[in-house]
Structures are given as C-alpha cells and as structure tokens.
Short mmCIF file of C-alpha atoms in Angstrom, two decimals:
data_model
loop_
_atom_site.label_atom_id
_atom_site.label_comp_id
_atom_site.label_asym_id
_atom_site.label_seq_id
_atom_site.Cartn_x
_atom_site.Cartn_y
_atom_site.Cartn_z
CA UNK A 165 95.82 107.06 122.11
CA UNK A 166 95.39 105.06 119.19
CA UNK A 167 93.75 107.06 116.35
CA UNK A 168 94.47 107.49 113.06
CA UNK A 169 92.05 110.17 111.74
CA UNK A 170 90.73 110.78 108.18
CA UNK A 171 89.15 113.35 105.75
CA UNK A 172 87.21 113.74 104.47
CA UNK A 173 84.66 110.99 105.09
CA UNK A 174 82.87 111.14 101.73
CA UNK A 175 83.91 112.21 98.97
CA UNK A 176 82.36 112.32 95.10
CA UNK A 177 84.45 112.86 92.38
CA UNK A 178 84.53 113.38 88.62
CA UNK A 179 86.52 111.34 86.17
CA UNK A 180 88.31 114.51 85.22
CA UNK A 181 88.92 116.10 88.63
CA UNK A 182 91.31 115.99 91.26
CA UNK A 183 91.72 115.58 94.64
CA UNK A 184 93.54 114.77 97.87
CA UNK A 185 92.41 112.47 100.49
CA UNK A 186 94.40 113.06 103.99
CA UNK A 187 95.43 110.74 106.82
CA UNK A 188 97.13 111.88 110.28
CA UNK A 189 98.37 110.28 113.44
CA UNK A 190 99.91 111.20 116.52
CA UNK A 191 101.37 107.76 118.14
CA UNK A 192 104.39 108.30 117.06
CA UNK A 193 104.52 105.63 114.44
CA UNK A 194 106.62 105.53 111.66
CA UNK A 195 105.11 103.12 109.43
CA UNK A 196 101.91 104.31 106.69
CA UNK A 197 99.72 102.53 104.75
CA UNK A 198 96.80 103.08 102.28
CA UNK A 199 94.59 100.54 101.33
CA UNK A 200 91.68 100.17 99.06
CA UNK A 201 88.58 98.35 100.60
CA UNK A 202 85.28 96.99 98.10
CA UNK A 203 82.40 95.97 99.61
CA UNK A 204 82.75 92.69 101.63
CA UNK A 205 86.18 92.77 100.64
CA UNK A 206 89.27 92.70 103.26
CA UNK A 207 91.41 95.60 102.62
CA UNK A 208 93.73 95.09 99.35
CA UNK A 209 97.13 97.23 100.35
CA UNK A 210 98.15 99.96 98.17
CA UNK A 211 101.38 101.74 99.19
CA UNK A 212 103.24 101.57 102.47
CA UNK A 213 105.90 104.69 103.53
CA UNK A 214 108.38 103.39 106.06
CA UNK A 215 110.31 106.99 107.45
CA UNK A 216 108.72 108.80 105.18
CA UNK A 217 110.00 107.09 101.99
CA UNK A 218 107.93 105.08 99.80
CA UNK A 219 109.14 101.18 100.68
CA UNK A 220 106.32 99.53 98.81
CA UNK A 221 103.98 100.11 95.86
CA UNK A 222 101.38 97.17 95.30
CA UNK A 223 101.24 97.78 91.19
CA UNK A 224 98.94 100.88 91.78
CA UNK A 225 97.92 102.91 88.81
CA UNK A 226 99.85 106.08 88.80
CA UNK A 227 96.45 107.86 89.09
CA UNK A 228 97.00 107.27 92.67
CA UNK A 229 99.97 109.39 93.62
CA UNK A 230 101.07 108.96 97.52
CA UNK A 231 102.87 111.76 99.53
CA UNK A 232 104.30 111.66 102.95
CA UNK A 233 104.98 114.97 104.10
CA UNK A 234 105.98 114.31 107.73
CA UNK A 235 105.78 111.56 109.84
CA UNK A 236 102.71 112.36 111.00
CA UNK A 237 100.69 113.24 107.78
CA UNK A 238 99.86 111.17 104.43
CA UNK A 239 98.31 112.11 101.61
CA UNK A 240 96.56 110.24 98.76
CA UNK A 241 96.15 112.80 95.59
CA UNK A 242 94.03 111.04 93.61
CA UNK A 243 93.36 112.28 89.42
CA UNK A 244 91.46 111.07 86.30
CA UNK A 245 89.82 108.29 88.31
CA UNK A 246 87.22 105.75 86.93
CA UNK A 247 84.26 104.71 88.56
CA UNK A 248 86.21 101.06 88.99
CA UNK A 249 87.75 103.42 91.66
CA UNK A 250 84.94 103.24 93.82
CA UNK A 251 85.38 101.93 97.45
CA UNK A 252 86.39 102.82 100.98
CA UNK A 253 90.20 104.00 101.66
CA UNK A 254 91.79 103.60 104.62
CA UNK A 255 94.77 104.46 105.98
CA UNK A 256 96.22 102.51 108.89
CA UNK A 257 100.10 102.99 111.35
CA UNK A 258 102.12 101.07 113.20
CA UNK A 259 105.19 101.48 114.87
CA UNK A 260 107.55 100.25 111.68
CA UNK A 261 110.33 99.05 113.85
CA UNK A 262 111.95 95.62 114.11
CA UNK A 263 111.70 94.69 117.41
CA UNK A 264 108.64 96.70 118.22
CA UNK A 265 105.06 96.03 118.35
CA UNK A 266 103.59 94.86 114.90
CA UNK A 267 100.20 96.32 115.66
CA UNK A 268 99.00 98.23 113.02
CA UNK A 269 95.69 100.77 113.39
CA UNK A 270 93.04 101.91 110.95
CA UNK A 271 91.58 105.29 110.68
CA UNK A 272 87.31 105.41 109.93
CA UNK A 273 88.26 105.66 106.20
CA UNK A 274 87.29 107.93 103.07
CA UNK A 275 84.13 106.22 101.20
CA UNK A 276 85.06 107.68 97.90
CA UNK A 277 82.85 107.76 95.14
CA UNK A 278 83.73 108.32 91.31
CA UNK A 279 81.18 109.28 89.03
CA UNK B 933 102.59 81.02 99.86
CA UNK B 934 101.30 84.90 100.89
CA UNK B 935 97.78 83.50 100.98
CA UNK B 936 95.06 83.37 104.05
CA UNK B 937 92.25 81.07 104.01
CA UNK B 938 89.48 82.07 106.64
CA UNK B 939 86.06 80.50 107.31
CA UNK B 940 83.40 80.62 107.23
CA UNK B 941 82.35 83.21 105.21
CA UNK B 942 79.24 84.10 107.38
CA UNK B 943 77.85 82.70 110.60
CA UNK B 944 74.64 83.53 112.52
CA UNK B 945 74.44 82.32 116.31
CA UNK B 946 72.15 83.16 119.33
CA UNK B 947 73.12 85.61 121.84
CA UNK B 948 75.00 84.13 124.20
CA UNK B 949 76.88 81.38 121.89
CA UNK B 950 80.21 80.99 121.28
CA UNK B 951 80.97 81.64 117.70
CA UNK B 952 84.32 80.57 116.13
CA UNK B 953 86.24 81.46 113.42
CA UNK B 954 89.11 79.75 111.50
CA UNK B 955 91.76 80.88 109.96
CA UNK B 956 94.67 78.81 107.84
CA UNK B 957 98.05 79.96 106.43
CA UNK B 958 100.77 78.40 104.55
CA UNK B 959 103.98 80.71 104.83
CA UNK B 960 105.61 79.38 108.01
CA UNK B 961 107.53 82.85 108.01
CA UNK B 962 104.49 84.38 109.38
CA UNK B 963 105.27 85.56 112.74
CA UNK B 964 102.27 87.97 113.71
CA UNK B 965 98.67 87.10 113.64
CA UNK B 966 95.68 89.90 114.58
CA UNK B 967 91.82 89.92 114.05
CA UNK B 968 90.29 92.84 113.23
CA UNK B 969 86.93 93.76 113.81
CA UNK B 970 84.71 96.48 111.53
CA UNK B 971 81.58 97.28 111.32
CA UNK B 972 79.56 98.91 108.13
CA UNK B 973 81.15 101.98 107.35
CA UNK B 974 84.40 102.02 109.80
CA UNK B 975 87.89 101.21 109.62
CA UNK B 976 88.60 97.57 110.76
CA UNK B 977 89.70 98.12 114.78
CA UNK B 978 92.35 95.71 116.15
CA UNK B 979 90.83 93.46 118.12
CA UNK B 980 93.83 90.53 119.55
CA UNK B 981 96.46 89.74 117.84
CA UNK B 982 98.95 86.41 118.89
CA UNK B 983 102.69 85.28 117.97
CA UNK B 984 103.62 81.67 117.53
CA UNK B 985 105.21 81.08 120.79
CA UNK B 986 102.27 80.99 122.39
CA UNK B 987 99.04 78.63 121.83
CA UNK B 988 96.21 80.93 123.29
CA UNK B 989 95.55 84.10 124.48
CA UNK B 990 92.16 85.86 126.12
CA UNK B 991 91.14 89.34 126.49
CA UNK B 992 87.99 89.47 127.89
CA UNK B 993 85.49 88.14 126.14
CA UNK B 994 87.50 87.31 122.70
CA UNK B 995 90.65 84.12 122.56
CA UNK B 996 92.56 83.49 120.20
CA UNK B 997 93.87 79.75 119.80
CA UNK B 998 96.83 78.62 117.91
CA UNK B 999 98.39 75.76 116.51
CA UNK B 1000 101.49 75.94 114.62
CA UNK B 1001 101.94 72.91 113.68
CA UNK B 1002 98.83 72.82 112.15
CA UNK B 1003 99.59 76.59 110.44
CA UNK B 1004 95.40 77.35 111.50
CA UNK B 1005 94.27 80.12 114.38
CA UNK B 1006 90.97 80.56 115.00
CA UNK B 1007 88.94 83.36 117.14
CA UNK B 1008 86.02 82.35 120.12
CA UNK B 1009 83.82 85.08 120.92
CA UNK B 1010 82.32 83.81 124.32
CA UNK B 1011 78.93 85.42 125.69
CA UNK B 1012 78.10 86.95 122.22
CA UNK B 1013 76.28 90.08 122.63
CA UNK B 1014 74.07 91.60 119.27
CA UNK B 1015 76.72 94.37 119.55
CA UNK B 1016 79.16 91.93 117.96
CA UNK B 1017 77.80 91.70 114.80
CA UNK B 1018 80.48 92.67 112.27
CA UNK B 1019 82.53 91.21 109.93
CA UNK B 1020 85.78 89.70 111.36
CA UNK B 1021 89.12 89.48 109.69
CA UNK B 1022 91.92 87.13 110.41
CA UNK B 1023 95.77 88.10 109.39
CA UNK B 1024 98.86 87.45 109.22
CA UNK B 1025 101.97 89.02 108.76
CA UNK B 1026 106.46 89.03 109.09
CA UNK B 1027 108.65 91.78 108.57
CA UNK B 1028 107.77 93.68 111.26
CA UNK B 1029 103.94 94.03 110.40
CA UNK B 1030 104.72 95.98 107.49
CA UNK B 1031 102.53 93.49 105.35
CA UNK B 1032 99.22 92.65 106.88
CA UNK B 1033 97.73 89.53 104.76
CA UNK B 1034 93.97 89.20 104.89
CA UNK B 1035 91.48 86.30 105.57
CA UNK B 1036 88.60 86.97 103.07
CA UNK B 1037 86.16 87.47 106.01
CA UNK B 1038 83.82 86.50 108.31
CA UNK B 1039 80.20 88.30 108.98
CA UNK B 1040 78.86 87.62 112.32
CA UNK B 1041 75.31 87.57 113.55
CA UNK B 1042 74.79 87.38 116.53
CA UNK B 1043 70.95 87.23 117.12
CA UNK B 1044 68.89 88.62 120.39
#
C-alpha cells in the first residue's frame, strides 16, 4: 500500500478565515512533505518533517503554520491567506532513512482556493 | 547547481509512438532520479525512478536511460496509449530523497 490520503479535496477560503488542511499515511514512513503546486507548475516544496520535527522550511510565510502530530498525520493550518495563495497542495512520504528507499509518494492533493 | 532542466515543454505523438523526454542536471551529488506522472487534478504518481550505477532500466512499457557522464536522463514511453496523456516530471534528488528537485515539465499527447 502506497497511499497518502488527503482532505479535504476542495476547499474555499476567506482572506480572514482559518483553516486546516490534513494529510495521513500508513506505510510506515517517516519522512513529510507539503508542497505548493500552480497550474502547469512542478510542485515548489514547502516544509519537510523528518521524525516528526520540522528539518526544513523553504522561506514560507508564517501564514502557513505546519504540525506533525504523529508519524502518521500532518497538518497544514493555514490563516489570513491571499488569493496569491491559490493552487493545489500536496502532501507526499517516503521512508526518510539513509540507506532506504528514496521513493517518495503523493497524496490526490487539496485544490485550495482563496477568495 | 540545485537546478533541473527538462524538455520539451509539450509533445504530441500518435498512438503507438515512442515519445521521449529529456532531462539535464548539473549537481553531480545527485544520486536519485524518478519521473512522476499526474494527470489534471491528481497528485503526481511515481512512475520509475533510476540511480547512477546503472544506465537503463524498463518497467513495462516506460525506460529510463542514463548517462552520467553526460549529467542528462531521459524517459521512452513505448506503445503510447491515449491513456498516457499527462504531464511528466523528471527529478532529482541526494540526501536520502528528502529534497525532490523538479524538471519544469512535460505535457504529453498522445493522439488516437
């Protein structure tokens, strides 16, 4: 099983509001990712948790705010957005582990719009 | 150093051709190199992947060929099929995999 699932598909925000976009898988993996994907764009990365703990943050605006609550889950709480913010989100594993297999899986995404 | 050139940018071919994408890097620490397929709307899905010590590999219909020396890859689809129209990403990556860098993108058309 290689699935990394996603919700909610769509989402449609405010500028003011907030919200949480989730990610979960089940392969074990201890490596997380968000990226940020435009339209016929390749995926820019955002933030990467390696065992749970933040390793790398790609200059996001802190009106993205990551959270890894297990090593299943991730969350991306998301607040005072701008319509800039627009764009499909994905969230992707792998096994994180020297030595191991580099491959790294998507989930279907979270088209988020800000309006 | 971090960057991926890939190319072209769009390609059309008949069913049944052989379409082929290229891919060129210049950080020789690179170590890890996957395609990823996605269609409108989906999460790119992992479609091969290859490591420098070897100079091809096939699964089923899709090869990846490699030439370090040259620092390019490239992906043959053989037999396309209408269902392979998608845009196709090269990558590349070290340290483990933890940072995937992009080709810019292919979108394939694969006409009936």
């Amino acid at each position: 099983d290689t699935e990394v699932t996603q919700t909610p598909k769509h989402l449609v925000m405010g500028m003011t509001n907030k919200k949480s976009l989730k990610c979960e898988q089940h392969m074990g993996h201890r490596a997380m990712y968000w990226y940020k994907q435009k339209a016929k764009k390749p995926p820019e990365l955002m933030f990467v948790y390696s065992y749970e703990k933040l390793s790398i943050n790609e200059s996001v605006p802190s009106r993205f705010s990551p959270e890894c609550p297990n090593s299943s889950l991730l969350n991306l709480h998301l607040h005072a957005l701008q319509p800039e913010d627009s764009a499909l989100y994905l969230c992707a594993s792998s096994h994180g582990m020297r030595g191991s297999s580099y491959e790294q899986y998507f989930g279907p995404g979270t088209r988020l719009t800000v309006t | 150093q971090q960057q991926v050139k890939q190319s072209p940018q769009s390609l059309i071919v008949q069913k049944g051709g052989i379409p082929i994408i290229n891919c060129a890097y210049e950080n020789t620490a690179f170590d890890y190199f996957p395609w990823y397929q996605q269609f409108p709307g989906k999460g790119p899905a992992l479609l091969i992947a290859i490591r420098p010590d070897v100079s091809e590999k096939k699964e089923g219909r899709f090869t990846i060929s490699f030439n370090k020396s040259a620092k390019q890859f490239s992906l043959h689809i053989m037999d396309s099929q209408p269902g392979d129209s998608a845009t196709y990403f090269c990558a590349a990556s070290n340290n483990a995999g933890n940072m995937l860098t992009f080709g810019g993108g292919t979108r394939l058309m694969v006409k009936p």
